[in-house]
């Protein structure tokens, strides 16, 4: 009862406010009369809002037109932000433009000759806003250029900010402000009883959804951890058993008893849990020293029959064969086993790179079946992931043209497109293929694609940025960028804010390369590139900070561009290609699944296409150990995202 008495006046006020709103005038009279008889206080919670809304709107619009920044934002704080959420996107966007309006107000009113002290005060206020509340929009493409505004000496003549000083821009902003104030201040007249009811119901609904989602996630995690725990428990008991047996064996050896190879083999089998490793354990010859590290070679295949079915078979068989051939590469053990698989593919010209026939395996890239095209692109991407595979594919110039055709024809959200892009990016590790791609205008196409990053997956965005960087390392690539400097620099300035550190590295690498050209440097200075870089430098780790400092140093360099020297440096062989790397993405999201009775994978190959054993020893090409490049500098050699940077930077 005490709680009711404490809030009685406010509760009665809420009831009266709602009755007034709903038009129950007679009921309101009876309520007021009865409250007066019983001596109950009747607070008026919403009386002031309707009376105050109109004058507040007028005062805000007057302060806007007069450029009175202090009065405007004081009213804004008291009457607008108190009734809306700070995270409201509409409010954030409008507030950002209002700060720009007041920061540039004096320049427009005085035709570029304002009072210096007052202008500095307004710019300081704008800077403080950018570093506090405005920082939330620093990752938004629409607002990114305005973070350089406080650092531009004369914004009125700057191409990026000319629009701010046009009457149409100011009129449009005032219209938006007026509409926003009308809606917001009118909403404040809604009875508080109704607001409480709505918020309570919505909150309960959202809370229930959130709790349900947490429950589902917790159950999933519980099952995952339970499986891991059970597996660890089994492995632990197996390990204890094997350890006990080995200790007994050691004791028996000391006493002069011999240990048989069969016994060692049985102990080894206990240590391997899955079927594949058990087959490896059974194939080990324990009578020969060092044989525990041998991996069996995969059976040879009948490649003539394979290639014939790839060309003339039905689409489902073609897809299963392409999948099985790829899996042979991706699931093989790195080293002799994988090298032998790749050597067999190349020596038998699996993809018909050396064939002159009209109908070849390569033509599967143009198949009417989307699944066949996708699985062909995946296989080519797997080939391109290995040095020997890239060498094989690069011997036929048609392969590059076909991939470029598919890149422009396939949907950007398809796995076919992703794998074609991945293959081309790995092709760009070889100089001859870089030259061809630059001549084919691939840089222009990449810049166009990167203007709309929202439609790209993380994989495609990363590989697009890496491909652009590899092409821009060449002097011909830099000169291509110099033809469209504004477009290139705009794309790069937007990508600077991306959260992926690899993409940041590639963007730094592109900037460092193309800023070697004086005309590009001048264009970058005109658009305030140094200010944009310094804006992002605060949020980067130590390594990225040093890279960006190198880019700024290059931006302020006065050295001319010497294309002759650059071309001489590019005459070297492809000695610095990345090591072999088969990323897991090659086998992701498989769309082809066997039905009951259908063969797939290695079982399909060894059942239907088993050949005569033709494996020969292979001399492995020496892997490149590292590059003498400081880790502080932007990347200055071709790379591929699948191979982590720390593996090849010294």
Coordinates of C-alpha atoms in Angstrom, one line a residue, residues 22-492:
X22 CA -8.7 9.5 -26.0
X23 CA -11.4 12.2 -25.6
X24 CA -13.2 10.9 -22.5
X25 CA -14.0 14.5 -21.3
X26 CA -16.9 13.5 -19.0
X27 CA -14.9 10.8 -17.4
X28 CA -12.1 13.3 -16.8
X29 CA -14.5 15.7 -15.1
X30 CA -15.7 12.9 -12.8
X31 CA -12.1 11.9 -12.0
X32 CA -11.1 15.4 -11.1
X33 CA -14.2 15.9 -9.0
X34 CA -13.6 12.7 -7.0
X35 CA -9.9 13.4 -6.5
X36 CA -10.8 16.8 -5.1
X37 CA -13.4 15.3 -2.7
X38 CA -10.9 12.6 -1.5
X39 CA -8.0 15.1 -1.3
X40 CA -5.9 13.2 -3.9
X41 CA -3.2 15.1 -5.7
X42 CA -3.5 15.1 -9.5
X43 CA -0.1 15.6 -11.2
X44 CA 0.0 16.7 -14.8
X45 CA 2.8 14.8 -16.4
X46 CA 2.3 15.9 -20.0
X47 CA 0.8 19.3 -19.8
X48 CA 3.9 21.2 -20.9
X49 CA 4.9 19.1 -23.9
X50 CA 2.1 20.2 -26.3
X51 CA 2.5 23.8 -25.4
X52 CA 6.3 23.8 -25.6
X53 CA 6.7 21.8 -28.9
X54 CA 5.8 24.7 -31.3
X55 CA 8.1 27.4 -29.7
X56 CA 11.0 24.8 -29.5
X57 CA 10.7 24.1 -33.2
X58 CA 10.6 27.7 -34.1
X59 CA 13.6 28.5 -31.8
X60 CA 15.7 25.7 -33.4
X61 CA 14.9 26.8 -37.0
X62 CA 15.7 30.4 -36.1
X63 CA 19.1 29.4 -34.6
X64 CA 19.7 27.3 -37.7
X65 CA 19.1 30.2 -40.0
X66 CA 21.2 32.6 -37.9
X67 CA 24.1 30.2 -37.6
X68 CA 23.8 30.4 -33.8
X69 CA 25.6 27.1 -33.0
X70 CA 25.6 27.3 -29.2
X71 CA 21.9 28.1 -28.9
X72 CA 21.0 25.5 -31.5
X73 CA 22.9 22.6 -29.9
X74 CA 21.7 23.5 -26.4
X75 CA 18.1 23.3 -27.5
X76 CA 18.9 20.1 -29.5
X77 CA 20.4 18.5 -26.4
X78 CA 17.5 19.5 -24.1
X79 CA 14.5 18.8 -26.3
X80 CA 15.5 16.3 -29.0
X81 CA 18.2 14.0 -27.7
X82 CA 16.3 13.5 -24.5
X83 CA 13.4 11.9 -26.4
X84 CA 15.3 9.8 -29.0
X85 CA 17.9 7.1 -28.8
X86 CA 21.5 8.1 -29.4
X87 CA 21.9 5.1 -31.7
X88 CA 19.1 6.1 -34.0
X89 CA 20.6 6.2 -37.5
X90 CA 18.4 9.0 -38.7
X91 CA 19.3 11.2 -35.8
X92 CA 23.0 10.4 -36.1
X93 CA 23.1 11.3 -39.9
X94 CA 21.1 14.5 -39.4
X95 CA 23.3 15.6 -36.5
X96 CA 26.5 15.0 -38.5
X97 CA 25.3 17.2 -41.3
X98 CA 24.2 19.9 -38.9
X99 CA 27.7 20.0 -37.4
X100 CA 29.1 20.4 -41.0
X101 CA 26.6 23.2 -41.6
X102 CA 27.6 25.2 -38.5
X103 CA 31.3 24.5 -39.1
X104 CA 31.2 26.0 -42.6
X105 CA 28.5 28.7 -41.9
X106 CA 30.9 31.6 -41.5
X107 CA 32.7 30.7 -44.8
X108 CA 29.5 30.9 -46.7
X109 CA 28.1 34.0 -45.1
X110 CA 31.4 36.0 -45.4
X111 CA 32.2 34.7 -48.9
X112 CA 35.4 33.0 -47.7
X113 CA 36.6 35.9 -45.4
X114 CA 35.4 35.1 -41.9
X115 CA 36.6 36.2 -38.6
X116 CA 39.6 34.0 -38.0
X117 CA 39.1 33.4 -34.2
X118 CA 35.5 32.6 -34.6
X119 CA 36.2 30.2 -37.5
X120 CA 38.9 28.4 -35.5
X121 CA 36.4 28.0 -32.6
X122 CA 33.8 26.4 -34.9
X123 CA 36.4 24.1 -36.5
X124 CA 37.6 23.0 -33.1
X125 CA 34.0 22.3 -32.1
X126 CA 33.6 20.2 -35.2
X127 CA 36.9 18.3 -34.5
X128 CA 35.8 17.6 -31.0
X129 CA 32.5 16.2 -32.3
X130 CA 34.3 13.9 -34.8
X131 CA 36.5 12.5 -32.1
X132 CA 33.6 11.8 -29.8
X133 CA 30.0 11.2 -31.0
X134 CA 30.9 11.5 -34.7
X135 CA 33.4 8.7 -34.4
X136 CA 30.6 6.2 -34.7
X137 CA 30.2 7.1 -38.4
X138 CA 33.9 6.9 -39.3
X139 CA 33.3 3.5 -41.0
X140 CA 30.4 4.8 -43.2
X141 CA 31.3 5.5 -46.8
X142 CA 28.8 8.5 -47.0
X143 CA 30.6 10.4 -44.3
X144 CA 34.2 9.3 -44.7
X145 CA 35.4 12.3 -46.8
X146 CA 34.1 14.8 -44.2
X147 CA 36.6 13.6 -41.6
X148 CA 39.3 15.4 -43.7
X149 CA 37.3 18.7 -43.7
X150 CA 38.9 20.3 -40.6
X151 CA 42.4 19.8 -42.2
X152 CA 41.6 21.3 -45.7
X153 CA 42.9 24.9 -45.9
X154 CA 40.2 26.2 -48.3
X155 CA 37.1 23.9 -48.4
X156 CA 35.1 26.3 -50.7
X157 CA 37.4 25.4 -53.7
X158 CA 38.0 21.8 -52.8
X159 CA 36.2 19.4 -55.2
X160 CA 34.9 17.1 -52.4
X161 CA 33.3 20.0 -50.4
X162 CA 32.0 22.4 -53.1
X163 CA 28.4 21.1 -52.7
X164 CA 28.3 22.3 -49.0
X165 CA 28.4 25.9 -50.1
X166 CA 25.5 25.8 -52.5
X167 CA 22.1 27.2 -51.5
X168 CA 20.4 24.0 -52.6
X169 CA 22.4 22.0 -50.0
X170 CA 21.4 24.3 -47.2
X171 CA 17.8 24.4 -48.3
X172 CA 17.6 20.6 -48.5
X173 CA 19.2 20.3 -45.0
X174 CA 16.7 22.8 -43.5
X175 CA 13.7 20.9 -45.1
X176 CA 15.0 17.6 -43.5
X177 CA 15.5 19.3 -40.2
X178 CA 12.0 20.8 -40.2
X179 CA 10.3 17.5 -41.1
X180 CA 12.3 15.7 -38.4
X181 CA 11.4 18.3 -35.7
X182 CA 7.7 18.0 -36.7
X183 CA 7.6 14.3 -36.3
X184 CA 9.8 14.1 -33.2
X185 CA 8.1 16.8 -31.2
X186 CA 4.6 15.6 -32.2
X187 CA 5.6 12.1 -31.0
X188 CA 6.3 13.6 -27.5
X189 CA 2.6 14.3 -27.2
X190 CA 1.7 10.6 -27.1
X191 CA 0.3 9.6 -23.7
X192 CA 3.0 8.2 -21.4
X193 CA 0.7 5.3 -20.4
X194 CA 0.5 4.2 -24.0
X195 CA 4.3 4.5 -24.4
X196 CA 5.0 2.5 -21.3
X197 CA 2.6 -0.3 -22.5
X198 CA 4.3 -0.4 -26.0
X199 CA 7.8 -0.4 -24.7
X200 CA 7.0 -3.1 -22.1
X201 CA 5.5 -5.4 -24.7
X202 CA 8.3 -4.9 -27.2
X203 CA 10.9 -5.3 -24.5
X204 CA 9.4 -8.6 -23.4
X205 CA 9.2 -9.9 -26.9
X206 CA 12.8 -9.0 -27.7
X207 CA 14.0 -10.4 -24.4
X208 CA 12.2 -13.7 -25.1
X209 CA 13.7 -13.9 -28.6
X210 CA 17.2 -13.1 -27.2
X211 CA 16.9 -15.7 -24.5
X212 CA 15.6 -18.3 -26.9
X213 CA 18.6 -17.6 -29.2
X214 CA 21.0 -17.9 -26.3
X215 CA 19.4 -21.2 -25.3
X216 CA 19.8 -22.6 -28.9
X217 CA 23.4 -21.5 -29.0
X218 CA 24.2 -22.9 -25.6
X219 CA 22.7 -26.3 -26.5
X220 CA 24.7 -26.3 -29.7
X221 CA 27.9 -25.5 -27.8
X222 CA 27.1 -28.1 -25.2
X223 CA 26.7 -30.8 -27.8
X224 CA 30.0 -29.8 -29.5
X225 CA 31.9 -29.7 -26.2
X226 CA 30.4 -33.0 -25.2
X227 CA 31.6 -34.7 -28.4
X228 CA 35.1 -33.2 -27.9
X229 CA 35.1 -34.4 -24.3
X230 CA 34.1 -37.9 -25.2
X231 CA 36.7 -38.1 -27.9
X232 CA 39.4 -36.8 -25.6
X233 CA 38.4 -39.3 -23.0
X234 CA 38.7 -42.2 -25.5
X235 CA 42.0 -40.9 -26.7
X236 CA 43.2 -40.5 -23.1
X237 CA 42.4 -44.1 -22.2
X238 CA 44.0 -45.3 -25.5
X239 CA 47.1 -43.4 -24.7
X240 CA 47.3 -44.8 -21.2
X241 CA 47.0 -48.3 -22.5
X242 CA 49.6 -47.8 -25.2
X243 CA 52.0 -46.1 -22.7
X244 CA 51.6 -49.1 -20.3
X245 CA 52.3 -51.6 -23.1
X246 CA 55.4 -49.6 -24.3
X247 CA 56.8 -49.4 -20.8
X248 CA 56.3 -53.2 -20.5
X249 CA 58.1 -53.6 -23.9
X250 CA 61.0 -51.4 -22.8
X251 CA 61.4 -53.5 -19.7
X252 CA 61.3 -56.7 -21.8
X253 CA 63.9 -55.3 -24.1
X254 CA 66.2 -54.5 -21.2
X255 CA 65.8 -58.2 -20.2
X256 CA 66.9 -59.3 -23.7
X257 CA 63.5 -60.1 -25.2
X258 CA 62.8 -59.0 -28.9
X259 CA 59.9 -56.8 -29.9
X260 CA 58.1 -58.0 -33.1
X261 CA 57.1 -55.6 -35.9
X262 CA 53.5 -56.9 -35.6
X263 CA 53.4 -55.7 -32.0
X264 CA 54.7 -52.2 -32.9
X265 CA 52.1 -52.1 -35.7
X266 CA 49.2 -52.9 -33.3
X267 CA 50.4 -50.2 -30.9
X268 CA 50.6 -47.7 -33.8
X269 CA 47.0 -48.5 -34.9
X270 CA 45.8 -47.8 -31.4
X271 CA 47.2 -44.3 -31.6
X272 CA 45.2 -43.5 -34.8
X273 CA 41.5 -42.8 -34.5
X274 CA 40.2 -42.4 -38.0
X275 CA 40.0 -44.8 -40.9
X276 CA 42.5 -43.0 -43.1
X277 CA 45.2 -42.9 -40.5
X278 CA 44.6 -46.6 -39.7
X279 CA 45.2 -47.5 -43.4
X280 CA 48.5 -45.4 -43.2
X281 CA 49.5 -47.3 -40.0
X282 CA 48.9 -50.7 -41.7
X283 CA 51.0 -49.7 -44.7
X284 CA 54.1 -48.9 -42.6
X285 CA 57.0 -51.3 -42.7
X286 CA 58.2 -51.5 -39.1
X287 CA 61.2 -53.7 -40.1
X288 CA 62.8 -50.7 -42.0
X289 CA 64.2 -47.7 -39.9
X290 CA 62.4 -44.4 -40.4
X291 CA 59.4 -45.9 -42.2
X292 CA 56.9 -44.5 -39.7
X293 CA 57.1 -41.2 -41.6
X294 CA 56.3 -42.8 -45.1
X295 CA 53.0 -41.9 -46.8
X296 CA 51.6 -44.3 -49.4
X297 CA 51.2 -43.0 -53.0
X298 CA 47.7 -42.9 -54.4
X299 CA 46.8 -45.4 -57.1
X300 CA 47.4 -44.4 -60.8
X301 CA 44.4 -43.6 -63.0
X302 CA 43.4 -44.2 -66.6
X303 CA 43.6 -40.6 -67.7
X304 CA 42.5 -41.3 -71.3
X305 CA 39.2 -42.7 -70.1
X306 CA 38.9 -39.9 -67.5
X307 CA 39.3 -37.2 -70.1
X308 CA 36.9 -38.9 -72.5
X309 CA 34.2 -39.0 -69.9
X310 CA 34.9 -35.4 -68.9
X311 CA 34.2 -34.3 -72.5
X312 CA 31.4 -36.7 -73.5
X313 CA 29.8 -37.8 -70.3
X314 CA 26.5 -36.4 -68.8
X315 CA 26.7 -33.3 -66.6
X316 CA 26.3 -35.2 -63.3
X317 CA 29.2 -37.5 -64.1
X318 CA 31.4 -34.6 -65.2
X319 CA 30.7 -32.8 -61.9
X320 CA 31.5 -35.9 -59.8
X321 CA 34.7 -36.4 -61.7
X322 CA 35.8 -32.8 -61.3
X323 CA 35.0 -33.0 -57.6
X324 CA 37.0 -36.3 -57.2
X325 CA 40.0 -35.0 -59.0
X326 CA 40.0 -31.8 -56.9
X327 CA 39.6 -33.8 -53.7
X328 CA 42.6 -35.9 -54.7
X329 CA 44.7 -32.7 -54.6
X330 CA 43.2 -31.1 -51.5
X331 CA 43.1 -34.2 -49.3
X332 CA 46.5 -35.5 -50.3
X333 CA 49.4 -35.2 -47.8
X334 CA 51.7 -32.3 -48.6
X335 CA 55.0 -33.6 -50.0
X336 CA 55.7 -36.6 -52.1
X337 CA 52.0 -37.7 -52.2
X338 CA 50.6 -34.4 -53.4
X339 CA 53.6 -33.8 -55.7
X340 CA 53.0 -37.1 -57.4
X341 CA 49.3 -36.4 -57.9
X342 CA 50.1 -33.0 -59.5
X343 CA 52.8 -34.6 -61.7
X344 CA 50.4 -37.2 -62.9
X345 CA 47.8 -34.5 -63.8
X346 CA 50.3 -32.5 -65.7
X347 CA 52.1 -35.3 -67.5
X348 CA 48.7 -36.6 -68.7
X349 CA 47.6 -33.1 -69.7
X350 CA 44.4 -33.5 -67.6
X351 CA 43.0 -30.1 -68.5
X352 CA 43.9 -30.4 -72.2
X353 CA 46.2 -27.3 -72.0
X354 CA 48.3 -28.7 -74.8
X355 CA 45.4 -30.0 -76.9
X356 CA 44.2 -28.5 -80.1
X357 CA 40.9 -30.3 -80.3
X358 CA 37.7 -28.2 -80.5
X359 CA 36.1 -30.2 -77.6
X360 CA 38.5 -30.1 -74.6
X361 CA 38.3 -30.4 -70.8
X362 CA 38.9 -26.6 -70.6
X363 CA 35.7 -25.9 -72.5
X364 CA 33.8 -27.1 -69.4
X365 CA 34.2 -23.5 -68.1
X366 CA 31.5 -22.7 -70.7
X367 CA 29.2 -25.6 -69.8
X368 CA 25.4 -24.8 -69.7
X369 CA 25.4 -26.6 -66.3
X370 CA 26.2 -24.1 -63.5
X371 CA 27.4 -27.0 -61.3
X372 CA 29.9 -28.2 -63.9
X373 CA 31.2 -24.6 -64.4
X374 CA 31.5 -24.2 -60.7
X375 CA 33.4 -27.5 -60.2
X376 CA 35.7 -26.8 -63.2
X377 CA 36.5 -23.4 -61.7
X378 CA 37.2 -25.0 -58.3
X379 CA 39.6 -27.5 -60.0
X380 CA 41.5 -24.7 -61.9
X381 CA 41.7 -22.7 -58.6
X382 CA 43.2 -25.8 -56.9
X383 CA 45.8 -26.1 -59.8
X384 CA 46.6 -22.4 -59.5
X385 CA 47.2 -22.8 -55.8
X386 CA 50.3 -24.9 -56.5
X387 CA 53.5 -23.6 -58.2
X388 CA 53.7 -26.5 -60.6
X389 CA 50.0 -26.1 -61.4
X390 CA 50.4 -22.4 -62.2
X391 CA 53.3 -23.3 -64.4
X392 CA 51.2 -25.8 -66.3
X393 CA 48.2 -23.5 -66.8
X394 CA 50.3 -20.6 -67.8
X395 CA 51.6 -22.5 -70.9
X396 CA 48.3 -22.0 -72.6
X397 CA 47.4 -18.3 -73.0
X398 CA 43.8 -19.3 -73.7
X399 CA 43.3 -20.3 -70.1
X400 CA 43.7 -16.7 -68.9
X401 CA 41.3 -15.4 -71.5
X402 CA 38.7 -18.0 -70.6
X403 CA 39.0 -17.1 -66.9
X404 CA 38.7 -13.4 -67.7
X405 CA 35.6 -14.1 -69.7
X406 CA 33.9 -16.1 -66.9
X407 CA 34.9 -13.4 -64.4
X408 CA 32.8 -10.8 -66.3
X409 CA 30.0 -13.2 -67.1
X410 CA 29.3 -15.1 -63.8
X411 CA 27.1 -13.7 -61.0
X412 CA 29.3 -12.0 -58.3
X413 CA 27.6 -13.9 -55.5
X414 CA 28.3 -17.3 -57.0
X415 CA 31.0 -19.8 -56.0
X416 CA 32.0 -20.1 -59.7
X417 CA 32.9 -16.4 -59.7
X418 CA 34.8 -16.7 -56.4
X419 CA 36.9 -19.5 -57.7
X420 CA 37.6 -17.9 -61.0
X421 CA 38.7 -14.8 -59.1
X422 CA 40.9 -16.9 -56.7
X423 CA 42.6 -18.5 -59.7
X424 CA 43.3 -15.2 -61.4
X425 CA 44.7 -13.8 -58.2
X426 CA 47.1 -16.7 -58.0
X427 CA 48.0 -16.3 -61.7
X428 CA 49.1 -12.7 -60.8
X429 CA 52.0 -14.2 -58.9
X430 CA 53.7 -14.8 -62.3
X431 CA 55.0 -11.9 -64.2
X432 CA 54.0 -13.1 -67.7
X433 CA 50.4 -13.5 -66.6
X434 CA 50.5 -10.1 -64.8
X435 CA 51.6 -8.5 -68.0
X436 CA 48.7 -10.1 -69.9
X437 CA 46.1 -9.1 -67.3
X438 CA 47.3 -5.5 -67.3
X439 CA 47.1 -5.3 -71.1
X440 CA 43.5 -6.8 -70.9
X441 CA 42.4 -3.9 -68.7
X442 CA 41.7 -6.0 -65.6
X443 CA 42.7 -3.1 -63.4
X444 CA 39.9 -0.9 -64.7
X445 CA 37.5 -3.8 -64.1
X446 CA 38.7 -4.3 -60.5
X447 CA 38.4 -0.6 -59.6
X448 CA 34.8 -0.7 -61.0
X449 CA 34.0 -3.8 -58.9
X450 CA 35.5 -2.4 -55.7
X451 CA 33.3 0.7 -55.9
X452 CA 30.5 -1.4 -54.5
X453 CA 32.0 -3.6 -51.7
X454 CA 28.6 -4.3 -50.1
X455 CA 27.8 -7.0 -52.7
X456 CA 31.2 -8.8 -52.2
X457 CA 31.9 -11.6 -49.7
X458 CA 35.0 -11.4 -47.4
X459 CA 36.8 -13.9 -49.7
X460 CA 36.1 -12.0 -52.9
X461 CA 36.9 -8.6 -51.4
X462 CA 40.2 -9.9 -50.1
X463 CA 41.2 -11.5 -53.4
X464 CA 40.1 -8.5 -55.4
X465 CA 42.3 -6.2 -53.3
X466 CA 45.3 -8.6 -53.4
X467 CA 44.9 -9.0 -57.2
X468 CA 44.8 -5.2 -57.7
X469 CA 48.0 -4.8 -55.5
X470 CA 49.9 -7.5 -57.5
X471 CA 49.1 -5.8 -60.8
X472 CA 49.9 -2.3 -59.4
X473 CA 53.4 -3.5 -58.5
X474 CA 54.3 -3.4 -62.2
X475 CA 55.2 -0.1 -63.8
X476 CA 52.5 -0.9 -66.5
X477 CA 49.9 -1.4 -63.8
X478 CA 50.9 1.9 -62.1
X479 CA 50.6 3.7 -65.5
X480 CA 47.1 2.2 -65.9
X481 CA 46.0 3.6 -62.6
X482 CA 47.4 7.0 -63.6
X483 CA 44.8 7.1 -66.3
X484 CA 41.9 7.0 -63.8
X485 CA 43.6 8.4 -60.6
X486 CA 40.5 9.9 -59.1
X487 CA 38.5 6.6 -59.3
X488 CA 41.4 4.5 -57.9
X489 CA 42.1 6.8 -55.0
X490 CA 38.4 7.1 -54.1
X491 CA 38.1 3.3 -54.0
X492 CA 41.3 3.0 -51.9

